[in-house]
Short mmCIF file of C-alpha atoms and ligand atoms in Angstrom, two decimals:
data_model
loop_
_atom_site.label_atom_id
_atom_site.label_comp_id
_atom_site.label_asym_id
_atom_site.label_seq_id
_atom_site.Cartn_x
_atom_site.Cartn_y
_atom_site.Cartn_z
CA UNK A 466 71.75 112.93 97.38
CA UNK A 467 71.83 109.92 95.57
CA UNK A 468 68.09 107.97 96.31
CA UNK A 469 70.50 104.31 96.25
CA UNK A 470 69.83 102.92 99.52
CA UNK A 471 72.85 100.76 99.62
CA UNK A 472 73.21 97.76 101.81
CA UNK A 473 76.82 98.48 103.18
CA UNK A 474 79.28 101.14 103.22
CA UNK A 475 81.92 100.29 105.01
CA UNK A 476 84.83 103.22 106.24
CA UNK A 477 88.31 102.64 106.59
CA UNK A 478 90.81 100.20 104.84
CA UNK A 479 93.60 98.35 106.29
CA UNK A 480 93.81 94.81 106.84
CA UNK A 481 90.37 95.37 108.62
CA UNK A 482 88.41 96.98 106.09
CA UNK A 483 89.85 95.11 103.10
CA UNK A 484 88.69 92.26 104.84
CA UNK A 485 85.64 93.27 105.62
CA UNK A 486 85.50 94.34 101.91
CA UNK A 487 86.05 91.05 100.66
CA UNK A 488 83.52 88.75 102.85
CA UNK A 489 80.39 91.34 102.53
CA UNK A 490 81.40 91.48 98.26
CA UNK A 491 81.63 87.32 98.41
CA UNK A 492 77.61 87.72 100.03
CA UNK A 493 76.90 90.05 97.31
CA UNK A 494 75.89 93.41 99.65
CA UNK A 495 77.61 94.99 96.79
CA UNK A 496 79.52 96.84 99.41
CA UNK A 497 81.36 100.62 98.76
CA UNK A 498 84.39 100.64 100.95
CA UNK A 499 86.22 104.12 101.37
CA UNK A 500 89.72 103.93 101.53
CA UNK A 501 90.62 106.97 102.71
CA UNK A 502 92.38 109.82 100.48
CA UNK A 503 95.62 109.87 101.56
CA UNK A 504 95.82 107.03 104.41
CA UNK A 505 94.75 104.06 101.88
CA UNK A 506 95.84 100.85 102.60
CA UNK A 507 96.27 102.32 106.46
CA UNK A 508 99.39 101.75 108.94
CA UNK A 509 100.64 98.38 106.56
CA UNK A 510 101.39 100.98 103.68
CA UNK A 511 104.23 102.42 105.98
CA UNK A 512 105.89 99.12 106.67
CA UNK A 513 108.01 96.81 105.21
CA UNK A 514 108.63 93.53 105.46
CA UNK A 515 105.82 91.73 107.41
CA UNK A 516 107.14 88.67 108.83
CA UNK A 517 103.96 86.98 111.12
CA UNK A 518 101.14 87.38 108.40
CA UNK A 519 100.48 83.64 108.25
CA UNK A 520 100.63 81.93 105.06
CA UNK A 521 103.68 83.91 103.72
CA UNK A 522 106.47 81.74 105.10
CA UNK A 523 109.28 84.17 103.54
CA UNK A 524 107.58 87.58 104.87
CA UNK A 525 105.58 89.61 102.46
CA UNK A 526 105.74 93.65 102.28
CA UNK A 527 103.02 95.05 103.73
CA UNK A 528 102.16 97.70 100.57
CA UNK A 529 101.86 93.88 98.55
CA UNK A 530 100.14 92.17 101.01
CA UNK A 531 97.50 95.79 100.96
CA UNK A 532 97.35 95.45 97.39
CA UNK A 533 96.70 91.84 97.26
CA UNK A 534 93.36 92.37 99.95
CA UNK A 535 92.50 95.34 97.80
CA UNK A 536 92.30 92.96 94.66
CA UNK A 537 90.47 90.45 96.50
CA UNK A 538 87.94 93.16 97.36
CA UNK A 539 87.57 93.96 93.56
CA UNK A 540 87.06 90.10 92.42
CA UNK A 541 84.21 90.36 94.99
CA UNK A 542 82.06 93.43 93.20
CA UNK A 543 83.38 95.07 96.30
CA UNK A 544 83.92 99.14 95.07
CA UNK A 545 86.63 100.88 96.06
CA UNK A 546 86.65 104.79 96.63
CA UNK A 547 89.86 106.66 97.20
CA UNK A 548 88.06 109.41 99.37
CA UNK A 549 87.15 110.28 102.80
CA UNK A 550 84.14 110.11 104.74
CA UNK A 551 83.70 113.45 106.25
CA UNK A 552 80.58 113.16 107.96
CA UNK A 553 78.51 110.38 109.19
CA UNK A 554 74.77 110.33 110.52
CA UNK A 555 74.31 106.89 112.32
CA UNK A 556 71.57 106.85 114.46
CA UNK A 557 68.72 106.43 112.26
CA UNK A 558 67.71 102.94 110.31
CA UNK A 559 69.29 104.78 107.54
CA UNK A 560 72.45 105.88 107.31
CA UNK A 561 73.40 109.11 105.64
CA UNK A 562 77.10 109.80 105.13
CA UNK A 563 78.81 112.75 103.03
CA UNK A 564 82.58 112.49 101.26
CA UNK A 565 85.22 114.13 100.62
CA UNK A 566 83.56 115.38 97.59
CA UNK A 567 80.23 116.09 98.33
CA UNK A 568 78.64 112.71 97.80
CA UNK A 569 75.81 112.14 100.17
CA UNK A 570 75.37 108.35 100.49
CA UNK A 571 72.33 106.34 102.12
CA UNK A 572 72.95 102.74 103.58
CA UNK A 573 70.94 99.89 105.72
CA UNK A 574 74.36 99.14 107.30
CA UNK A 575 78.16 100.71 108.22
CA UNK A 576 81.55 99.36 109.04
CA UNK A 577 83.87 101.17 110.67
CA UNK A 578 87.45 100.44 109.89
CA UNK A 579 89.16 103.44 110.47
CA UNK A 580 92.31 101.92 112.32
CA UNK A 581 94.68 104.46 114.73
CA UNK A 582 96.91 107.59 114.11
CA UNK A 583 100.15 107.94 115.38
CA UNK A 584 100.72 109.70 118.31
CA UNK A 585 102.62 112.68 119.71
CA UNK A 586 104.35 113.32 122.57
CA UNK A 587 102.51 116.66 122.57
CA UNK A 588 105.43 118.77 122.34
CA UNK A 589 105.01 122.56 121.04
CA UNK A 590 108.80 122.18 118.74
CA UNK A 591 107.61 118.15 117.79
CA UNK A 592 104.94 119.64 115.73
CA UNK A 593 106.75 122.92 114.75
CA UNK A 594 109.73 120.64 113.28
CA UNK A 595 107.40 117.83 111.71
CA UNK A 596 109.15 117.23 108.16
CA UNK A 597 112.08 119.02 109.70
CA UNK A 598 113.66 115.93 111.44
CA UNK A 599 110.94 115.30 113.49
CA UNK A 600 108.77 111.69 111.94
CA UNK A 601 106.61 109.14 112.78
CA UNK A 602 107.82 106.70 109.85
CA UNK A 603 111.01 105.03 109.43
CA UNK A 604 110.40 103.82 106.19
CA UNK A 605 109.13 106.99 104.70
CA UNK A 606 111.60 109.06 105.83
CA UNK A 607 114.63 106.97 106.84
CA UNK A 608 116.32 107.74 103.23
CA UNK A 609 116.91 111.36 104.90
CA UNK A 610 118.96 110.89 107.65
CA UNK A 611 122.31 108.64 105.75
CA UNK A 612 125.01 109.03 107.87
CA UNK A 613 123.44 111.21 110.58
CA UNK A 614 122.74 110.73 114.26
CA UNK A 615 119.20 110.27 114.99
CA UNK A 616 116.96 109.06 118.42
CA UNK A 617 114.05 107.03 118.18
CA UNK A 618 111.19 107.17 121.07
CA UNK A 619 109.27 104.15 122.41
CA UNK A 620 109.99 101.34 124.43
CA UNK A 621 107.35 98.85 121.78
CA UNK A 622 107.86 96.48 119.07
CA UNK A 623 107.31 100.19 116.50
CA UNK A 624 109.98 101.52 118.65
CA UNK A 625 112.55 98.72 117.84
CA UNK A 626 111.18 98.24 114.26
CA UNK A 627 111.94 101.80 113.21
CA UNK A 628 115.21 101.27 115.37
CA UNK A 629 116.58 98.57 113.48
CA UNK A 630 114.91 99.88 109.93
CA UNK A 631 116.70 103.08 110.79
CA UNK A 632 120.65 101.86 110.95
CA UNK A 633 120.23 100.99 107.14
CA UNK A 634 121.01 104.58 106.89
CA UNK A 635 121.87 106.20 110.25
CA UNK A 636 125.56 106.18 111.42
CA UNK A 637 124.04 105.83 115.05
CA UNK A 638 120.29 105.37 116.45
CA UNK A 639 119.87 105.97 119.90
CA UNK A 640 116.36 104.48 121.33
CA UNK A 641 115.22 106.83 124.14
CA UNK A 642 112.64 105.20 126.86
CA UNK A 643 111.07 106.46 129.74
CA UNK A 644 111.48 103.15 131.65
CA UNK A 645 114.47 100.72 132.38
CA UNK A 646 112.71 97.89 130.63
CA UNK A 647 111.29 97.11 127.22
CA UNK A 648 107.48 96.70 126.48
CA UNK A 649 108.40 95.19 122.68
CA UNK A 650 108.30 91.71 121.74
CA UNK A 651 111.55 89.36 122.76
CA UNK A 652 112.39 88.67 119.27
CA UNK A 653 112.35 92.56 118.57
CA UNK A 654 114.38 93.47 121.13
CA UNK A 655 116.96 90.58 120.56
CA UNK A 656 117.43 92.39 117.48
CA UNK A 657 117.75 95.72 118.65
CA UNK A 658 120.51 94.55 121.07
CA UNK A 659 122.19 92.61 118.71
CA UNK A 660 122.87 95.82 116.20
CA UNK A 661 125.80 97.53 117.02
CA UNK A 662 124.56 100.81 115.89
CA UNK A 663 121.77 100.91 117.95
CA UNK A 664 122.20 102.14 121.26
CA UNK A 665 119.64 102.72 124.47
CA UNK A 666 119.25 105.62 126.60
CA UNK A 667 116.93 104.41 129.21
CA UNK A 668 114.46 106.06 132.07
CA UNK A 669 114.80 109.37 129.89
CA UNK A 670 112.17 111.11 128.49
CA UNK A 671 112.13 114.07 125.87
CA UNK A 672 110.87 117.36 127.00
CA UNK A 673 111.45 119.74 124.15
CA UNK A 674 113.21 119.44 120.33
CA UNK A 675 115.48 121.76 119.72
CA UNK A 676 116.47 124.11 116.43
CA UNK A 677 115.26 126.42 114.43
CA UNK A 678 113.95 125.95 110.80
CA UNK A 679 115.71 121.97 110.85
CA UNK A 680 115.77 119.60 114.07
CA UNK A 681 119.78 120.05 115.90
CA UNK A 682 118.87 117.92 119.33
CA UNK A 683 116.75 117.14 122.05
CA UNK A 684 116.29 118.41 125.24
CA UNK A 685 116.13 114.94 127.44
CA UNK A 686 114.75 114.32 131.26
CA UNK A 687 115.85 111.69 133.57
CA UNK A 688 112.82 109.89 134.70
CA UNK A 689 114.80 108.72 138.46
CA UNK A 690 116.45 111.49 139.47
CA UNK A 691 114.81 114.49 137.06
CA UNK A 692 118.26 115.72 135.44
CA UNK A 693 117.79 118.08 132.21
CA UNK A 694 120.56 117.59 129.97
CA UNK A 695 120.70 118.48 126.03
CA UNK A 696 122.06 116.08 123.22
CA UNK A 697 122.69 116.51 119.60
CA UNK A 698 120.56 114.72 117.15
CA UNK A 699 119.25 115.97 113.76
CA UNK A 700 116.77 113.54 113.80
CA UNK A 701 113.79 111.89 116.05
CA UNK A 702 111.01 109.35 115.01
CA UNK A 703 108.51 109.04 117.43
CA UNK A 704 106.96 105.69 117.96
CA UNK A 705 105.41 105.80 121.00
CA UNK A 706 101.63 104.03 120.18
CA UNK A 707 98.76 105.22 118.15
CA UNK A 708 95.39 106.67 118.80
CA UNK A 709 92.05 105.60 117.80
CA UNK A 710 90.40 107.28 114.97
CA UNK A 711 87.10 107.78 116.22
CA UNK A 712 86.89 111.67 115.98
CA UNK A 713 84.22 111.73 113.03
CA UNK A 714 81.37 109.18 115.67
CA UNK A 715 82.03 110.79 118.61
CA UNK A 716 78.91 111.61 120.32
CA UNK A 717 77.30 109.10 117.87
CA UNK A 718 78.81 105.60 118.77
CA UNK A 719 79.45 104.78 122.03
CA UNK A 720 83.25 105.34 122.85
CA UNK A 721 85.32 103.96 125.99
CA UNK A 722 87.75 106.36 128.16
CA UNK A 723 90.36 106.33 125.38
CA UNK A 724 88.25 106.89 122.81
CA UNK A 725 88.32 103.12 121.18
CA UNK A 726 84.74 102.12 119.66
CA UNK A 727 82.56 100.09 122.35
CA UNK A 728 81.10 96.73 121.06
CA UNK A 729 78.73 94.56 122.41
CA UNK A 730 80.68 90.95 123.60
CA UNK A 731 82.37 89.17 121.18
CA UNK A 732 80.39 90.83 118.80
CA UNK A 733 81.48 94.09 116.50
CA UNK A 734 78.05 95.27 117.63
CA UNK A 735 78.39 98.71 118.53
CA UNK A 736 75.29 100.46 120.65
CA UNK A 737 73.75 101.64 117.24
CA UNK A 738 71.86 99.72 115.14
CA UNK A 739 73.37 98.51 111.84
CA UNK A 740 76.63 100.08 112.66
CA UNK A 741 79.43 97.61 113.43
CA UNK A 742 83.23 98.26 114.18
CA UNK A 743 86.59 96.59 113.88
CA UNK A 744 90.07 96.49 113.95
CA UNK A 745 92.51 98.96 115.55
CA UNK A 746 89.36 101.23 116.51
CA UNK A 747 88.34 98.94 118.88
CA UNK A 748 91.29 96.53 119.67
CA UNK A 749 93.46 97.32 122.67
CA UNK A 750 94.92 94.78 122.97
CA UNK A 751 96.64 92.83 119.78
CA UNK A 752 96.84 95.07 117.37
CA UNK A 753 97.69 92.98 114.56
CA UNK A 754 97.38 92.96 110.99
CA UNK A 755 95.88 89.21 111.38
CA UNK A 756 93.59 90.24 114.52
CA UNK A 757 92.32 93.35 112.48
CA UNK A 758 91.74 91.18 109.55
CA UNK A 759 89.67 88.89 111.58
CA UNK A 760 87.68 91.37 113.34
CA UNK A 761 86.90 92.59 109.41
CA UNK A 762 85.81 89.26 109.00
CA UNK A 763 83.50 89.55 111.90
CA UNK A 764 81.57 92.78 111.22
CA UNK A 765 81.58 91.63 108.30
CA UNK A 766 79.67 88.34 108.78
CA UNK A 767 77.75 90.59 112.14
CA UNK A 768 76.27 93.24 109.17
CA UNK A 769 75.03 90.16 106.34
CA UNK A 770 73.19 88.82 109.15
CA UNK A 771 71.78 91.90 110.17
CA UNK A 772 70.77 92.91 106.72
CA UNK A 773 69.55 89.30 106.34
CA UNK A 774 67.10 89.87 109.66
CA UNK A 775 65.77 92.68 107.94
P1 NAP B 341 102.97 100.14 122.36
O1 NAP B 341 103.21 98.68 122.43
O2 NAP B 341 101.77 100.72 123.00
O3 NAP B 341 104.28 100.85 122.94
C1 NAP B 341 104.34 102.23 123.08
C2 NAP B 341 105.66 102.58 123.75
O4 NAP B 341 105.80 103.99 123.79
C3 NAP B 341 105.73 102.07 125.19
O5 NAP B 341 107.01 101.58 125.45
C4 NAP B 341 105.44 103.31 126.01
O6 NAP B 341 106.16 103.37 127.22
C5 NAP B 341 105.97 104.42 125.13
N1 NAP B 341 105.19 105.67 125.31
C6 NAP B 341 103.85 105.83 125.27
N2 NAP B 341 103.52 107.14 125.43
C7 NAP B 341 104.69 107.78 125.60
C8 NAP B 341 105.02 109.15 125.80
N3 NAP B 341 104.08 110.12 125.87
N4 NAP B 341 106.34 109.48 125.94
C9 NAP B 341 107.30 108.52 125.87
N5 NAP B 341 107.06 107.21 125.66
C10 NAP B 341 105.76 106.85 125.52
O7 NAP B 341 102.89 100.65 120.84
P2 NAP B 341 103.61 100.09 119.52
O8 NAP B 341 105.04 99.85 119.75
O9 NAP B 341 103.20 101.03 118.43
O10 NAP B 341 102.92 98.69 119.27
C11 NAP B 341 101.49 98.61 119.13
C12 NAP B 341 101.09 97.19 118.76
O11 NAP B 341 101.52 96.88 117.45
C13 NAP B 341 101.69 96.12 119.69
O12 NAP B 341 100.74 95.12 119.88
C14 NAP B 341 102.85 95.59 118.90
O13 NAP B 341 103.16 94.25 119.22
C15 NAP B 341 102.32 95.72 117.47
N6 NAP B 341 103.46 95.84 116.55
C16 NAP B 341 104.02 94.68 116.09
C17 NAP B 341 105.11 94.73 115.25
C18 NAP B 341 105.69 93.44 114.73
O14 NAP B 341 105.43 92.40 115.29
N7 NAP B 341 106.49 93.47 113.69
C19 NAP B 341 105.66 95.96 114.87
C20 NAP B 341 105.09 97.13 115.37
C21 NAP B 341 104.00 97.05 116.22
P3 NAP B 341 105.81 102.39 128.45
O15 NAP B 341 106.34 101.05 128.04
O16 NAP B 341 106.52 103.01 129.58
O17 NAP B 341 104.31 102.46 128.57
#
């Protein structure tokens, strides 16, 4: 173990902890940030074109606009590490956390970033034909399926993303929801009705994916009257929410019912001293690349004034 006491480590990236990254680096906590080993950059590095960021009138892609909060981190003295946190002791007045490699860290303060994971429907054959034309993300596996039939799940703004993102390749996308009515944005779903290779297959739900070493169709419920019925489709991206990635602090940081990281107020305060939280791990609500950046702001600006008051 390393005898460095550091100021700030903060654990996650994203809009949130890139943020994060570069206020505490502009106040010169010399913070380490830990992107993650494979989920750097976080949910943004899936997407494409991000339309609502403000200040990018014409859009900006959201593996440019990562790259672009990652450089600002840098500027800042902020350093980057392309590992994972595997462990975290919290409770103490200092911090002791262990990587992906074996590095045991000390620090006065933590940030956690570490956004939301897809989730499943919780389906034995979803997992068994993952890679096999079963996905959570359009854009990295959308190439795949030219020409094919292929059902997307989720009644959300992902849901109609993927949708649309989809027909650049499908012949048909059928969106399958488990209500008669849309939870997504207007806008979105404006421009899911408007493409005439999309096409909805509502108050249905999917209760098993069938085939055998590749994905040949779904087995499908009616929600009203509880008809089974089985439809051809070789593939099925699942967009039905994410989940909060607060596996690694259970039983440390105080957690609400669905697992989301409790703060205190308006603050990024969570019940343990010197450990503050933010974006997607604690927000509800918004879920936004903007929102999470802001709430990086906050912990942020919550952990130099702890720090400061000690
Ligand atoms: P979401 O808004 O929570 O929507 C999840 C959808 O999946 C809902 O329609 C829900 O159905 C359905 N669902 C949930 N569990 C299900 C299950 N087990 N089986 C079948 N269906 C299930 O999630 P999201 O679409 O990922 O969006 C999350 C946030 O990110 C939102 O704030 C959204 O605005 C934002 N976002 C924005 C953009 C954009 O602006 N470009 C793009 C993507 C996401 P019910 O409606 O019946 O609950």
């Amino acid at each position: 173990m390393s005898e460095k006491i550091h100021e700030l480590v903060i654990v996650g990236s994203g809009p949130a902890g890139y943020t994060a990254g570069i206020y505490a680096g502009r106040a010169q906590l010399e913070p380490i940030l830990y992107e993650g080993s494979v989920t750097a950059g976080g949910a943004l590095m899936n997407t494409t074109e991000v339309e609502n960021f403000p200040g990018f009138p014409d859009g900006v892609m959201g593996p440019d606009l990562m790259d672009n909060l990652k450089a600002q981190c840098e500027k800042f003295g902020t350093k980057l590490v392309r590992d994972d946190i595997v462990d975290m002791k919290l409770d103490g007045e200092i911090k002791i956390l262990t990587d992906g490699s074996g590095n045991v860290l000390k620090a006065k303060s933590v940030i956690l970033a570490t956004g939301s994971a897809y989730k499943e429907i919780g389906l034995t054959n979803e997992k068994r034909l993952s890679g096999r034309g079963v996905s959570w993300c359009a854009t990295c596996d959308g190439f795949f399926f030219r020409d094919q039939e292929i059902a997307v799940v989720g009644g959300g703004d992902s849901a109609m993303e993927e949708a649309n993102f989809l027909t650049r390749f499908a012949k048909k996308v059928v969106l399958i929801h488990r209500r008669d009515s849309l939870r997504a944005s207007k806008i979105m779903v404006d421009r899911a009705k408007a493409n005439p290779k999309i096409e909805f297959l509502w108050n249905t739900e999917v209760i098993d994916v069938l085939g055998e070493d590749k994905m040949t169709g779904l087995k499908l419920r009616n929600t009203v009257d509880g008809s089974e019925s089985e439809k051809p489709f070789t593939g099925l991206f699942v967009a039905i929410g994410h989940l909060p990635r607060s596996e690694l602090v259970k039983g440390q940081v105080d957690l609400d019912a669905e697992g989301y990281v409790k703060v205190d107020g308006r603050s990024t305060r969570t019940n343990l001293t010197g450990v503050f939280a933010c974006g997607d791990l604690v927000d509800h609500t918004y879920r936004q690349a903007i929102t999470a950046a802001g709430t990086g702001c906050e912990a942020a600006l919550d952990a130099e004034r702890f720090l400061a008051g000690h």
